[in-house]
C-alpha cells in the first residue's frame, strides 16, 4: 500500500482549528448514492519533562519496559521546531531519523535525539511529510511552486518538480511507486483563484503525467488522500469521497457525503473504509458499492481509523476500542479499558510487536496509551504533564516509539 495513506494538504484547516479549540470528533456521514460529478459548489534547547503518569492496572505488562502500570521513562526528550496541527503525517520515522514538520525542518537521530540535518524553509508549516520509495516529498517552504524530494537520512535534495507558472503552490497529497499526487490553485489573470487542479507528477522525471481541473467551488485545502493500485482516493471539505484512476486522472466515482469529514480514512486492498458518525463503512474502490458496515454503540461516534499490520484499529466517543478485520468488518476484539480507566480516546495508532500505541487529542487524561495488541487491555499511559494544547502524535522505527506533544519530542523504548 502507498505510504500516502490518509494524508491531507492545505494551510491551517477547520479540523486543525477544532483541535486547537479543544478537539473534534469525526462526524461525516456518507450518502448512499453515487453522483456524476466530483463536487458541488516556542523555544529552543532541551527541556525537562515531569515523571510520566501511569493509569493502568495491567501491572508489569507494559510495552517498552513499563512496570506496575507505569509508563517507561523516555530514552531522550528534545525541544523541537515542530509546527503541527494534529494530523498523522506531520511526524515520520525512517532511515534512522525522526522528523517533525516545522521550520527549520530537522531530522533527529532515533537512538540519541542528536540533530542529523536541518533545512530552513524546507517545508510549509503543517503540510504533510509524505514518504515513498525512500524519498521524503514536501511542498516547498519557499512558496515558489516547487514540490521537492529529499533523502530522509541525509536531507539532500534528490528530486524536484514544478507544475507550472499558471498554478499556485502545488501541495503533495499522496505518493506511490511511480507518481506524486498534488493539488494546486489555478491562477487567473488578476492573480486570483476560483478553481483548483489535481495532478500526478512522475517521481523519476518530475514531468506532469496528467492534470484534471476539479469542479468550481472545490477547495485545495483540507484534503486527505491515499493510493491503492490504480485508485487515488480522497475526501475534502465539500462533502465528497472521490476515486480517480491513477493512470489517467479520470474520475471513477464520487459519493456525495451528508456531513464534512475532518479526519483520515483507511484503504485495504480493494476497499476504502470511512468513519461516518455512528457508522463505519467500507466501499469498493472499483465502483463505490458498500461492502460492509459496523454500527457503534448507542450515542457513540467513531473516531479516525488506523490500519496497522493488517488490523483496523478505531476508537469511539463512548471510549470503546475496536480491532476489526478490514476485509469483512468482523470484530477481532473489543475493549472497554479506556472507559474503565477514565482516560481519553486515541485517534492515531502504531504497533511494535505485541504492543499497540495510541495517541490522543488534548489533555487532560490523554497522551500515548499502550495496549495489549491481542486483547486491547490498557497497559500504561505516557503524558509529559506539560498541559500543551496540541494533539499528541506517534511514529515508530520498530525500536522506539516517538511521541510528539507540541514542541516536545520524546523517544520511548518500544
Coordinates of C-alpha atoms in Angstrom, one line a residue:
X1 CA 0.0 0.0 0.0
X2 CA 1.1 3.5 -0.6
X3 CA 2.8 5.5 2.1
X4 CA 0.5 8.4 1.4
X5 CA -2.4 6.8 3.4
X6 CA -4.8 9.3 4.8
X7 CA -2.8 12.4 4.2
X8 CA -4.1 15.9 3.6
X9 CA -3.0 19.1 2.1
X10 CA -3.5 22.8 2.8
X11 CA -2.9 25.5 5.3
X12 CA -4.5 25.5 8.8
X13 CA -7.7 23.6 8.2
X14 CA -11.0 23.6 10.0
X15 CA -10.1 20.3 11.5
X16 CA -6.9 21.8 13.0
X17 CA -8.8 24.8 14.4
X18 CA -11.2 22.3 16.1
X19 CA -8.2 20.6 17.6
X20 CA -6.7 23.8 18.9
X21 CA -10.1 24.8 20.3
X22 CA -10.5 21.6 22.2
X23 CA -10.5 18.7 19.9
X24 CA -13.1 17.5 17.3
X25 CA -15.0 14.3 16.5
X26 CA -15.3 12.9 13.0
X27 CA -19.0 13.3 12.2
X28 CA -19.1 12.7 8.5
X29 CA -21.9 10.6 7.0
X30 CA -21.5 9.1 3.5
X31 CA -24.6 9.2 1.3
X32 CA -25.9 6.0 -0.2
X33 CA -25.9 7.2 -3.8
X34 CA -23.3 7.9 -6.4
X35 CA -23.0 11.3 -8.0
X36 CA -22.0 12.1 -11.5
X37 CA -19.6 15.0 -10.6
X38 CA -17.0 15.4 -8.0
X39 CA -18.1 18.4 -6.0
X40 CA -20.9 20.8 -6.0
X41 CA -20.5 24.0 -5.3
X42 CA 8.3 28.3 21.1
X43 CA 11.7 28.0 22.4
X44 CA 14.9 26.1 21.6
X45 CA 17.1 23.8 23.6
X46 CA 16.2 20.7 25.6
X47 CA 13.6 20.9 28.3
X48 CA 12.9 18.9 31.4
X49 CA 10.0 16.5 31.5
X50 CA 7.9 15.6 34.5
X51 CA 7.7 11.9 35.5
X52 CA 5.3 10.1 33.2
X53 CA 1.9 9.3 34.6
X54 CA 0.6 5.7 34.7
X55 CA -3.1 4.9 34.6
X56 CA -3.5 1.2 34.0
X57 CA -3.9 -1.7 36.4
X58 CA -2.1 -4.0 34.0
X59 CA 0.8 -4.4 36.3
X60 CA 4.1 -5.5 34.9
X61 CA 2.8 -6.0 31.4
X62 CA 3.7 -2.7 29.8
X63 CA 5.3 -2.5 26.4
X64 CA 8.7 -0.8 26.3
X65 CA 9.6 -1.7 29.8
X66 CA 6.7 -0.2 31.7
X67 CA 6.1 -1.8 35.1
X68 CA 3.4 -1.7 37.7
X69 CA 1.1 0.1 35.3
X70 CA 3.5 3.0 34.9
X71 CA 4.8 4.2 31.6
X72 CA 8.6 3.8 30.9
X73 CA 10.8 6.9 31.2
X74 CA 11.8 8.5 27.9
X75 CA 15.1 7.5 26.5
X76 CA 15.5 11.1 25.5
X77 CA 13.4 14.3 25.2
X78 CA 14.1 17.2 22.9
X79 CA 12.5 20.6 22.3
X80 CA 12.0 20.9 18.6
X81 CA 10.9 23.4 15.9
X82 CA 7.7 21.4 15.3
X83 CA 4.7 23.3 14.0
X84 CA 2.0 20.7 13.9
X85 CA -1.8 20.6 14.0
X86 CA -2.6 17.1 14.9
X87 CA -2.6 15.3 11.5
X88 CA -0.9 11.9 11.3
X89 CA 1.5 12.8 8.6
X90 CA 3.3 15.6 10.5
X91 CA 5.7 13.1 12.3
X92 CA 7.6 10.4 10.5
X93 CA 10.4 7.9 11.5
X94 CA 12.5 6.5 8.7
X95 CA 16.2 5.7 7.9
X96 CA 17.3 6.0 11.5
X97 CA 15.8 9.5 12.0
X98 CA 12.6 11.1 13.2
X99 CA 11.3 14.2 11.6
X100 CA 8.5 16.6 12.7
X101 CA 7.0 19.1 10.4
X102 CA 8.4 22.6 11.3
X103 CA 10.7 25.4 10.4
X104 CA 13.5 24.7 10.2
X105 CA 12.8 21.1 9.2
X106 CA 15.1 19.0 11.3
X107 CA 15.9 15.3 11.5
X108 CA 16.9 13.8 14.8
X109 CA 18.7 10.5 15.3
X110 CA 16.2 8.0 16.6
X111 CA 18.6 6.4 19.0
X112 CA 20.0 9.6 20.6
X113 CA 18.0 12.6 19.6
X114 CA 21.0 14.3 18.1
X115 CA 20.4 16.5 15.1
X116 CA 21.4 14.8 11.8
X117 CA 20.4 17.6 9.5
X118 CA 18.3 20.8 9.4
X119 CA 16.7 22.6 6.5
X120 CA 15.5 26.2 6.6
X121 CA 12.2 26.8 4.7
X122 CA 12.2 23.1 4.0
X123 CA 8.5 22.6 4.4
X124 CA 5.3 24.5 4.5
X125 CA 4.2 24.7 8.2
X126 CA 1.6 22.0 8.9
X127 CA 2.0 20.4 5.4
X128 CA 2.2 16.6 5.1
X129 CA 5.5 14.7 5.2
X130 CA 5.0 12.1 2.5
X131 CA 7.3 9.0 2.2
X132 CA 7.6 6.9 -0.9
X133 CA 10.3 4.8 -2.4
X134 CA 12.9 6.1 0.0
X135 CA 12.1 9.7 -0.6
X136 CA 10.5 12.4 1.6
X137 CA 8.3 14.6 -0.5
X138 CA 7.5 18.2 0.6
X139 CA 5.8 21.3 -0.7
X140 CA 8.5 23.9 -0.9
X141 CA 8.6 26.2 2.2
X142 CA 9.8 29.0 -0.1
X143 CA 6.4 29.0 -1.8
X144 CA 8.0 29.0 -5.2
X145 CA 5.7 26.4 -6.7
X146 CA 8.1 23.5 -6.3
X147 CA 7.5 20.1 -4.9
X148 CA 10.8 18.6 -3.7
X149 CA 12.0 15.2 -2.8
X150 CA 14.7 14.6 -0.1
X151 CA 16.8 11.7 1.1
X152 CA 15.4 11.3 4.7
X153 CA 18.6 10.1 6.2
X154 CA 20.8 13.0 4.9
X155 CA 18.4 15.8 4.0
X156 CA 19.9 16.0 0.5
X157 CA 17.6 17.0 -2.4
X158 CA 17.0 14.1 -4.8
X159 CA 14.0 15.2 -6.9
X160 CA 12.2 18.4 -7.9
X161 CA 9.1 19.2 -9.9
X162 CA 7.2 22.3 -10.9
X163 CA 3.6 22.1 -12.0
X164 CA 3.7 25.4 -14.0
X165 CA 3.5 29.1 -13.6
X166 CA -0.3 29.1 -14.1
X167 CA -0.7 27.2 -10.8
X168 CA 0.0 28.4 -7.3
X169 CA 1.7 26.4 -4.6
X170 CA 1.1 22.7 -5.5
X171 CA 0.9 20.6 -2.4
X172 CA 1.5 16.8 -2.4
X173 CA -1.4 14.8 -1.0
X174 CA -0.3 11.2 -1.8
X175 CA 2.5 9.2 -3.3
X176 CA 3.0 5.7 -4.8
X177 CA 6.0 3.9 -6.5
X178 CA 5.6 5.9 -9.7
X179 CA 3.9 9.3 -9.1
X180 CA 3.4 12.1 -6.6
X181 CA -0.1 13.5 -6.5
X182 CA -0.7 17.2 -5.9
X183 CA -3.4 19.8 -5.7
X184 CA -2.9 23.4 -6.6
X185 CA -4.8 26.7 -7.2
X186 CA -5.4 27.7 -10.8
X187 CA -4.4 31.3 -11.2
X188 CA -6.5 33.9 -13.1
X189 CA -5.0 36.8 -15.0
X190 CA -5.5 39.1 -12.0
X191 CA -3.7 36.7 -9.6
X192 CA -6.9 35.5 -8.0
X193 CA -8.0 31.8 -8.0
X194 CA -11.5 30.3 -8.1
X195 CA -10.7 26.7 -9.1
X196 CA -8.0 24.1 -8.5
X197 CA -6.3 21.3 -10.2
X198 CA -5.3 17.8 -9.2
X199 CA -2.3 16.4 -10.9
X200 CA 0.2 13.5 -11.0
X201 CA 4.0 14.1 -11.2
X202 CA 6.4 11.4 -12.4
X203 CA 8.5 10.5 -9.4
X204 CA 11.5 9.8 -11.7
X205 CA 11.5 12.7 -14.1
X206 CA 9.3 15.3 -12.3
X207 CA 7.2 15.7 -15.5
X208 CA 3.5 16.1 -15.3
X209 CA 1.8 12.8 -16.1
X210 CA -1.7 14.2 -16.0
X211 CA -3.8 17.0 -14.6
X212 CA -7.5 17.4 -14.1
X213 CA -9.4 20.6 -13.2
X214 CA -11.7 20.0 -10.2
X215 CA -15.2 21.4 -10.1
X216 CA -15.9 25.0 -9.4
X217 CA -16.3 25.6 -5.6
X218 CA -13.9 22.9 -4.5
X219 CA -11.0 23.8 -2.2
X220 CA -7.4 22.8 -2.3
X221 CA -7.2 22.7 1.5
X222 CA -8.3 20.0 3.9
X223 CA -7.8 17.1 1.6
X224 CA -7.0 13.6 2.9
X225 CA -5.8 11.1 0.3
X226 CA -4.5 7.6 -0.3
X227 CA -3.3 5.5 -3.2
X228 CA -4.1 1.8 -3.7
X229 CA -3.1 0.2 -7.0
X230 CA -4.9 2.1 -9.8
X231 CA -7.0 4.1 -7.4
X232 CA -6.4 7.6 -5.9
X233 CA -8.9 8.2 -3.1
X234 CA -9.5 11.4 -1.3
X235 CA -12.0 13.3 0.8
X236 CA -12.5 17.1 1.1
X237 CA -14.4 19.8 2.9
X238 CA -17.0 19.9 0.1
X239 CA -18.5 16.7 1.4
X240 CA -17.1 14.2 -1.1
X241 CA -15.4 10.9 -1.2
X242 CA -13.8 10.7 -4.6
X243 CA -11.8 8.0 -6.5
X244 CA -9.7 8.7 -9.6
X245 CA -7.7 6.4 -12.0
X246 CA -4.0 6.9 -11.2
X247 CA -3.0 6.3 -14.8
X248 CA -5.3 8.9 -16.4
X249 CA -6.6 11.1 -13.6
X250 CA -10.2 10.4 -14.8
X251 CA -12.8 10.2 -12.0
X252 CA -14.0 6.7 -11.4
X253 CA -16.8 7.5 -8.9
X254 CA -17.8 10.0 -6.2
X255 CA -20.0 9.7 -3.2
X256 CA -21.7 12.8 -2.0
X257 CA -21.5 12.9 1.8
X258 CA -24.1 14.5 4.0
X259 CA -21.6 15.7 6.6
X260 CA -18.0 17.0 6.4
X261 CA -15.2 14.6 7.3
X262 CA -12.4 16.1 9.4
X263 CA -10.2 13.1 9.7
X264 CA -8.3 10.4 7.7
X265 CA -9.7 7.2 6.4
X266 CA -8.2 3.7 5.7
X267 CA -7.6 1.8 2.5
X268 CA -7.3 -2.0 2.4
X269 CA -6.8 -3.9 -0.8
X270 CA -9.9 -3.1 -2.8
X271 CA -11.8 -1.2 -0.1
X272 CA -11.9 2.3 1.3
X273 CA -13.0 2.5 4.9
X274 CA -14.6 5.7 6.2
X275 CA -15.9 6.6 9.7
X276 CA -19.3 8.3 9.3
X277 CA -20.6 9.3 12.7
X278 CA -22.0 6.2 14.3
X279 CA -21.3 4.0 11.3
X280 CA -18.1 2.7 9.9
X281 CA -18.5 1.9 6.2
X282 CA -16.4 0.1 3.6
X283 CA -16.8 0.8 -0.1
X284 CA -15.4 -1.0 -3.1
X285 CA -12.7 1.1 -4.9
X286 CA -13.9 -0.2 -8.2
X287 CA -17.4 1.1 -8.2
X288 CA -18.3 2.7 -4.8
X289 CA -20.7 -0.1 -3.7
X290 CA -20.9 -0.7 0.0
X291 CA -19.3 -3.9 1.1
X292 CA -19.7 -3.8 4.9
X293 CA -20.6 -1.5 7.7
X294 CA -20.3 -1.6 11.5
X295 CA -22.5 0.3 14.0
X296 CA -21.1 1.9 17.1
X297 CA -22.8 1.6 20.4
X298 CA -25.8 3.9 21.1
X299 CA -24.9 7.6 21.2
X300 CA -21.3 6.8 20.2
X301 CA -19.4 8.2 17.2
X302 CA -16.4 6.6 15.5
X303 CA -13.1 8.4 15.5
X304 CA -10.3 8.1 12.9
X305 CA -9.2 4.6 11.9
X306 CA -5.6 3.2 11.6
X307 CA -4.7 0.2 9.5
X308 CA -1.7 -1.4 11.2
X309 CA -0.3 -4.9 10.3
X310 CA -3.5 -6.0 8.6
X311 CA -5.8 -5.0 11.5
X312 CA -8.1 -2.0 11.6
X313 CA -8.0 -0.1 14.9
X314 CA -10.6 2.5 15.8
X315 CA -12.0 4.1 19.0
X316 CA -15.4 5.6 19.5
X317 CA -16.6 8.5 21.6
X318 CA -18.0 6.0 24.2
X319 CA -14.4 5.0 25.0
X320 CA -14.6 1.6 23.3
X321 CA -11.6 0.4 21.3
X322 CA -12.2 -1.8 18.3
X323 CA -10.0 -4.2 16.4
X324 CA -11.6 -5.2 13.1
X325 CA -10.8 -7.4 10.1
X326 CA -10.6 -4.7 7.4
X327 CA -11.7 -7.1 4.7
X328 CA -15.0 -8.0 6.3
X329 CA -15.6 -5.6 9.2
X330 CA -15.8 -8.6 11.6
X331 CA -14.7 -8.0 15.2
X332 CA -11.3 -9.3 16.2
X333 CA -11.8 -7.9 19.7
X334 CA -13.5 -5.0 21.6
X335 CA -12.1 -3.4 24.7
X336 CA -13.7 -1.1 27.3
X337 CA -10.3 -0.5 29.0
X338 CA -10.4 3.2 28.1
X339 CA -13.8 3.6 29.8
X340 CA -12.7 1.6 32.8
X341 CA -9.6 3.7 33.4
X342 CA -11.5 7.0 32.6
X343 CA -8.8 8.1 30.1
X344 CA -9.0 9.8 26.8
X345 CA -9.8 8.2 23.4
X346 CA -6.9 7.7 21.0
X347 CA -7.1 8.8 17.3
X348 CA -3.8 7.5 15.8
X349 CA -2.2 4.1 16.3
X350 CA 1.2 2.4 15.7
X351 CA 2.2 -1.1 16.7
X352 CA 5.5 -2.7 17.7
X353 CA 5.5 -6.4 18.5
X354 CA 2.7 -7.2 20.9
X355 CA 2.0 -3.6 21.9
X356 CA -0.4 -1.2 20.2
X357 CA 0.3 2.5 20.9
X358 CA -2.5 5.1 20.6
X359 CA -2.1 8.9 20.6
X360 CA -4.9 11.1 21.9
X361 CA -6.0 14.6 21.2
X362 CA -5.8 17.2 24.0
X363 CA -5.1 16.9 27.8
X364 CA -6.2 16.0 30.4
X365 CA -6.1 12.2 30.8
X366 CA -4.5 11.9 27.4
X367 CA -1.1 11.2 25.9
X368 CA 0.2 8.0 24.5
X369 CA -1.6 4.8 25.6
X370 CA 0.0 1.3 25.4
X371 CA -2.4 -1.6 24.8
X372 CA -2.0 -5.3 24.6
X373 CA -2.4 -5.8 20.8
X374 CA -4.2 -9.1 21.3
X375 CA -6.8 -8.0 23.8
X376 CA -6.9 -4.2 23.9
X377 CA -6.0 -4.3 27.6
X378 CA -4.6 -0.9 28.7
X379 CA -1.1 -1.3 30.0
X380 CA 0.0 2.3 30.7
X381 CA -0.3 5.9 29.6
X382 CA 2.6 8.3 29.0
X383 CA 1.9 12.0 29.5
X384 CA 4.6 14.7 29.8
X385 CA 2.5 16.8 32.2
X386 CA 3.0 20.0 30.2
X387 CA -0.7 20.6 29.5
X388 CA 0.2 21.7 26.0
X389 CA -2.9 22.3 23.9
X390 CA -1.5 20.4 20.9
X391 CA -2.7 16.9 20.0
X392 CA -0.3 14.0 20.5
X393 CA 1.4 12.3 17.5
X394 CA 3.2 9.0 17.4
X395 CA 5.5 7.3 15.0
X396 CA 7.8 4.3 15.3
X397 CA 11.0 2.9 13.7
X398 CA 10.4 -0.5 15.3
X399 CA 12.8 0.1 18.1
X400 CA 11.4 3.3 19.6
X401 CA 8.0 5.0 19.8
X402 CA 8.3 8.7 19.2
X403 CA 5.7 10.8 20.9
X404 CA 5.4 14.4 19.9
X405 CA 3.4 16.9 22.0
X406 CA 3.6 20.5 20.9
X407 CA 7.4 21.1 20.6
X408 CA 8.4 18.3 22.9
X409 CA 9.6 15.1 21.2
X410 CA 10.0 12.0 23.4
X411 CA 11.6 8.7 22.5
X412 CA 10.1 5.8 24.4
X413 CA 11.5 2.3 24.3
X414 CA 9.3 0.0 22.2

